[in-house]
Amino acid sequence: MNVTVFAAREQDRPQAAALAKRLDAELTVNEAEALQAPLALRIGEEGLSLVGDGMVLRADFVSMLPRLRPGKLQGEMLVRAAKLKGAPSPKAFDATAGFGEDSLLFAAAGFDVTLYENDPVIAALLQDALERAKTHPELASIVKRMHFHEGDSIGALKRMAEADSADEMPDIVYLDPMFPARSKSAAVKKKFQLLHHLERPCSNQEEILEAALSVHPRKVIVKRPIKGPHLADRKPSYSLAGKAVRYDCIVPPPQTD
């Protein structure tokens, strides 16, 4: 999908030019022209935004602050699914980072998180959110534990498995493969429609699950639609379910020497 990059302010034009070059995207200084494109990346005072289909999407961690408060965070279903015993310095590997909200929950819960996002446009939006969060008084200490990489997480997991370094292995591998929107909310459907211009539903389910298991985590957590099938038809050890999604938790058997 072709993306057009434009700057809302003259002072943002150098950043827009650099981003367009990195993405091999069209650059314009005409906002009206940019908004006629199927997708546009807008750089402005509020950061980097994705514009298309009558919607504006922006990765933003500030809106998640209420969920990070004491008494709220531990009630998050993902945090409950990620609970481990005997892990004073837990590590998580988010193989499908998206806008990074779930990784933020991991980091707020004390995990050191490695994030991978393969789509360059989504990666740019996530990187922008991380940079803005570094200067926020309530988020800076949390995002310090988030280490972002643009690229293929399957390859990264395979390289990690080959290196077989105990210090690098994550305690948890988290998978949130793209799936078709099932919500009846028009806004949610539009959001997924916009993201589906960039990323298609996961077609390599077996490969990504096997890559996750290859690093011998204590747990693989897979986010699924509440009534969706198991990833790669792999029955989980147990699941935590909410109204719209569930977390399938796969607990591999302990390694033997």
Short mmCIF file of C-alpha atoms in Angstrom, two decimals:
data_model
loop_
_atom_site.label_atom_id
_atom_site.label_comp_id
_atom_site.label_asym_id
_atom_site.label_seq_id
_atom_site.Cartn_x
_atom_site.Cartn_y
_atom_site.Cartn_z
CA MET A 1 0.00 0.00 0.00
CA ASN A 2 1.40 3.39 -1.03
CA VAL A 3 1.64 5.98 1.73
CA THR A 4 2.02 9.74 1.35
CA VAL A 5 3.95 11.69 3.99
CA PHE A 6 3.28 15.33 4.79
CA ALA A 7 4.11 17.86 7.50
CA ALA A 8 1.42 19.96 9.14
CA ARG A 9 3.97 22.66 10.04
CA GLU A 10 6.92 24.03 8.14
CA GLN A 11 9.25 23.14 11.02
CA ASP A 12 8.30 19.46 10.63
CA ARG A 13 9.26 19.26 6.96
CA PRO A 14 12.82 17.94 7.52
CA GLN A 15 11.43 15.11 9.67
CA ALA A 16 8.76 14.37 7.05
CA ALA A 17 11.39 14.25 4.31
CA ALA A 18 13.54 11.83 6.32
CA LEU A 19 10.55 9.58 7.04
CA ALA A 20 9.44 9.57 3.39
CA LYS A 21 12.94 8.58 2.33
CA ARG A 22 13.09 5.78 4.90
CA LEU A 23 9.70 4.41 3.84
CA ASP A 24 10.31 5.03 0.13
CA ALA A 25 7.06 7.01 0.24
CA GLU A 26 5.77 10.04 -1.62
CA LEU A 27 6.40 13.39 0.08
CA THR A 28 4.13 16.39 -0.32
CA VAL A 29 3.74 19.80 1.32
CA ASN A 30 0.10 20.02 0.24
CA GLU A 31 -2.17 18.67 2.98
CA ALA A 32 -5.25 18.54 0.73
CA GLU A 33 -3.28 16.48 -1.79
CA ALA A 34 -2.03 14.14 0.92
CA LEU A 35 -5.53 13.55 2.28
CA GLN A 36 -6.67 12.37 -1.15
CA ALA A 37 -4.24 9.46 -0.92
CA PRO A 38 -5.53 6.11 0.41
CA LEU A 39 -3.18 6.44 3.39
CA ALA A 40 -1.16 9.38 4.65
CA LEU A 41 1.29 9.90 7.49
CA ARG A 42 0.91 13.33 9.07
CA ILE A 43 3.66 14.86 11.20
CA GLY A 44 2.47 17.64 13.47
CA GLU A 45 2.58 19.05 16.97
CA GLU A 46 0.81 15.99 18.38
CA GLY A 47 3.25 13.56 16.75
CA LEU A 48 2.89 11.11 13.87
CA SER A 49 -0.61 10.11 12.75
CA LEU A 50 -1.98 7.71 10.14
CA VAL A 51 -4.83 9.23 8.14
CA GLY A 52 -7.19 7.32 5.86
CA ASP A 53 -10.76 6.10 5.38
CA GLY A 54 -11.98 9.15 7.29
CA MET A 55 -10.03 8.13 10.39
CA VAL A 56 -6.95 9.33 12.22
CA LEU A 57 -4.88 6.78 14.16
CA ARG A 58 -1.98 7.58 16.44
CA ALA A 59 0.00 5.39 18.80
CA ASP A 60 -0.30 7.14 22.15
CA PHE A 61 0.53 5.76 25.58
CA VAL A 62 -0.85 8.72 27.57
CA SER A 63 -4.41 7.45 27.08
CA MET A 64 -3.40 4.21 28.80
CA LEU A 65 -2.24 5.85 32.04
CA PRO A 66 -5.50 5.07 33.92
CA ARG A 67 -4.93 1.36 33.23
CA LEU A 68 -1.41 1.58 34.69
CA ARG A 69 -2.50 2.94 38.07
CA PRO A 70 -1.98 0.87 41.24
CA GLY A 71 -5.01 -1.31 41.76
CA LYS A 72 -5.84 -1.25 38.05
CA LEU A 73 -2.74 -2.75 36.44
CA GLN A 74 -2.84 -6.06 38.30
CA GLY A 75 -6.46 -6.50 37.25
CA GLU A 76 -5.56 -6.34 33.56
CA MET A 77 -6.28 -9.72 32.01
CA LEU A 78 -2.98 -9.76 30.10
CA VAL A 79 -1.01 -8.99 33.27
CA ARG A 80 -2.83 -11.82 35.03
CA ALA A 81 -2.03 -14.16 32.13
CA ALA A 82 1.64 -13.14 32.32
CA LYS A 83 2.00 -13.79 36.05
CA LEU A 84 5.07 -15.91 36.84
CA LYS A 85 6.48 -17.39 40.03
CA GLY A 86 10.15 -17.07 40.88
CA ALA A 87 11.02 -14.49 38.22
CA PRO A 88 12.42 -11.37 39.95
CA SER A 89 13.54 -9.81 36.63
CA PRO A 90 11.15 -11.24 34.04
CA LYS A 91 11.66 -10.77 30.30
CA ALA A 92 8.97 -10.71 27.61
CA PHE A 93 9.26 -10.86 23.82
CA ASP A 94 6.38 -9.22 21.94
CA ALA A 95 6.56 -10.70 18.44
CA THR A 96 3.68 -8.64 17.03
CA ALA A 97 4.03 -5.26 18.70
CA GLY A 98 1.52 -3.20 16.69
CA PHE A 99 1.02 0.10 18.51
CA GLY A 100 2.76 -1.25 21.62
CA GLU A 101 -0.11 -1.04 24.11
CA ASP A 102 0.29 -4.61 25.33
CA SER A 103 4.05 -4.24 25.66
CA LEU A 104 3.42 -1.15 27.77
CA LEU A 105 1.34 -3.29 30.13
CA PHE A 106 4.17 -5.83 30.34
CA ALA A 107 6.71 -3.09 31.07
CA ALA A 108 4.49 -1.45 33.68
CA ALA A 109 4.17 -4.85 35.37
CA GLY A 110 7.97 -5.04 35.66
CA PHE A 111 8.95 -6.96 32.53
CA ASP A 112 11.93 -6.05 30.39
CA VAL A 113 10.28 -6.14 26.96
CA THR A 114 11.70 -6.71 23.50
CA LEU A 115 9.25 -5.56 20.81
CA TYR A 116 9.24 -6.43 17.12
CA GLU A 117 7.01 -4.89 14.45
CA ASN A 118 7.47 -5.90 10.83
CA ASP A 119 5.32 -3.32 9.03
CA PRO A 120 7.39 -0.16 8.47
CA VAL A 121 4.45 2.27 8.75
CA ILE A 122 3.18 0.79 12.01
CA ALA A 123 6.78 0.64 13.22
CA ALA A 124 7.17 4.38 12.53
CA LEU A 125 4.00 5.14 14.50
CA LEU A 126 5.19 3.00 17.42
CA GLN A 127 8.67 4.55 17.42
CA ASP A 128 7.09 8.01 17.52
CA ALA A 129 4.96 7.02 20.53
CA LEU A 130 8.00 5.66 22.35
CA GLU A 131 10.00 8.83 21.71
CA ARG A 132 7.18 11.02 23.04
CA ALA A 133 6.74 8.78 26.09
CA LYS A 134 10.42 9.15 27.01
CA THR A 135 9.75 12.78 27.94
CA HIS A 136 6.53 12.10 29.87
CA PRO A 137 7.00 12.14 33.67
CA GLU A 138 4.72 9.16 34.28
CA LEU A 139 5.79 7.06 31.30
CA ALA A 140 9.55 7.60 31.01
CA SER A 141 10.51 5.02 33.63
CA ILE A 142 8.18 2.44 32.05
CA VAL A 143 9.21 2.79 28.41
CA LYS A 144 12.85 2.59 29.51
CA ARG A 145 12.16 -1.15 29.82
CA MET A 146 10.83 -1.37 26.24
CA HIS A 147 13.40 -2.18 23.54
CA PHE A 148 11.96 -1.75 20.06
CA HIS A 149 13.14 -3.34 16.80
CA GLU A 150 11.66 -2.94 13.34
CA GLY A 151 11.80 -6.22 11.46
CA ASP A 152 10.82 -9.87 11.34
CA SER A 153 10.25 -11.37 14.78
CA ILE A 154 10.29 -14.95 13.47
CA GLY A 155 13.85 -14.53 12.25
CA ALA A 156 14.83 -12.87 15.53
CA LEU A 157 13.38 -15.75 17.55
CA LYS A 158 15.14 -18.31 15.38
CA ARG A 159 18.48 -16.51 15.82
CA MET A 160 17.91 -16.38 19.55
CA ALA A 161 17.18 -20.12 19.63
CA GLU A 162 20.36 -20.86 17.66
CA ALA A 163 22.46 -18.71 20.01
CA ASP A 164 20.95 -20.60 22.97
CA SER A 165 22.03 -17.98 25.51
CA ALA A 166 20.14 -18.41 28.76
CA ASP A 167 20.61 -14.72 29.61
CA GLU A 168 18.79 -13.64 26.44
CA MET A 169 15.88 -16.09 26.49
CA PRO A 170 12.51 -14.52 27.34
CA ASP A 171 10.28 -15.87 30.08
CA ILE A 172 7.22 -15.05 27.98
CA VAL A 173 6.66 -14.80 24.24
CA TYR A 174 3.55 -12.83 23.35
CA LEU A 175 1.70 -13.25 20.03
CA ASP A 176 -1.13 -11.02 18.87
CA PRO A 177 -1.53 -11.98 15.20
CA MET A 178 -3.85 -9.81 13.15
CA PHE A 179 -7.35 -11.22 12.91
CA PRO A 180 -10.50 -9.91 11.21
CA ALA A 181 -12.52 -7.49 13.36
CA ARG A 182 -15.52 -9.14 15.01
CA SER A 183 -16.74 -6.19 17.04
CA LYS A 184 -20.12 -4.70 16.17
CA SER A 185 -18.68 -1.24 16.84
CA ALA A 186 -18.39 0.77 13.62
CA ALA A 187 -15.37 2.62 15.02
CA VAL A 188 -13.55 -0.62 15.78
CA LYS A 189 -14.38 -1.99 12.33
CA LYS A 190 -13.02 1.17 10.71
CA LYS A 191 -9.83 0.99 12.78
CA PHE A 192 -9.20 -2.60 11.75
CA GLN A 193 -10.04 -1.78 8.14
CA LEU A 194 -7.40 0.96 8.20
CA LEU A 195 -4.80 -1.32 9.76
CA HIS A 196 -5.62 -4.08 7.29
CA HIS A 197 -4.40 -1.77 4.53
CA LEU A 198 -0.98 -2.33 6.08
CA GLU A 199 -1.03 -5.77 7.70
CA ARG A 200 -3.02 -8.78 6.58
CA PRO A 201 -4.38 -11.44 8.94
CA CYS A 202 -1.67 -13.89 10.00
CA SER A 203 -1.03 -16.57 7.37
CA ASN A 204 2.03 -18.23 8.93
CA GLN A 205 0.50 -19.38 12.19
CA GLU A 206 2.49 -22.59 12.53
CA GLU A 207 5.80 -20.86 11.81
CA ILE A 208 5.35 -18.04 14.31
CA LEU A 209 4.18 -20.42 17.04
CA GLU A 210 7.08 -22.81 16.47
CA ALA A 211 9.51 -19.89 16.53
CA ALA A 212 8.02 -18.76 19.84
CA LEU A 213 8.37 -22.23 21.34
CA SER A 214 11.93 -22.62 20.02
CA VAL A 215 13.32 -20.17 22.60
CA HIS A 216 11.94 -22.33 25.45
CA PRO A 217 9.91 -19.67 27.24
CA ARG A 218 8.10 -20.49 30.44
CA LYS A 219 4.91 -19.43 28.72
CA VAL A 220 3.59 -18.41 25.28
CA ILE A 221 0.58 -16.10 25.44
CA VAL A 222 -1.61 -15.80 22.34
CA LYS A 223 -4.30 -13.13 22.02
CA ARG A 224 -7.36 -14.38 20.13
CA PRO A 225 -10.94 -13.29 19.40
CA ILE A 226 -13.21 -14.65 22.12
CA LYS A 227 -14.76 -17.21 19.73
CA GLY A 228 -11.77 -17.54 17.41
CA PRO A 229 -9.89 -20.80 16.79
CA HIS A 230 -6.65 -21.63 18.55
CA LEU A 231 -3.51 -20.39 16.82
CA ALA A 232 -2.22 -23.16 14.52
CA ASP A 233 -4.85 -25.44 16.11
CA ARG A 234 -2.63 -25.70 19.20
CA LYS A 235 -4.73 -26.30 22.30
CA PRO A 236 -3.51 -24.07 25.14
CA SER A 237 -2.68 -25.20 28.65
CA TYR A 238 -5.35 -22.77 29.87
CA SER A 239 -7.09 -19.56 28.79
CA LEU A 240 -8.28 -16.32 30.35
CA ALA A 241 -11.34 -14.91 28.60
CA GLY A 242 -13.02 -11.52 28.59
CA LYS A 243 -15.96 -10.18 26.62
CA ALA A 244 -14.18 -9.63 23.30
CA VAL A 245 -10.82 -11.43 23.50
CA ARG A 246 -9.14 -14.27 25.29
CA TYR A 247 -5.54 -15.09 26.13
CA ASP A 248 -4.50 -18.65 25.33
CA CYS A 249 -1.55 -19.63 27.51
CA ILE A 250 0.76 -22.41 26.35
CA VAL A 251 3.06 -23.73 29.08
CA PRO A 252 5.78 -25.93 27.53
CA PRO A 253 7.15 -28.82 29.59
CA PRO A 254 10.31 -27.98 31.56
CA GLN A 255 13.58 -28.44 29.71
CA THR A 256 15.67 -31.47 30.60
CA ASP A 257 19.44 -31.53 30.26
#
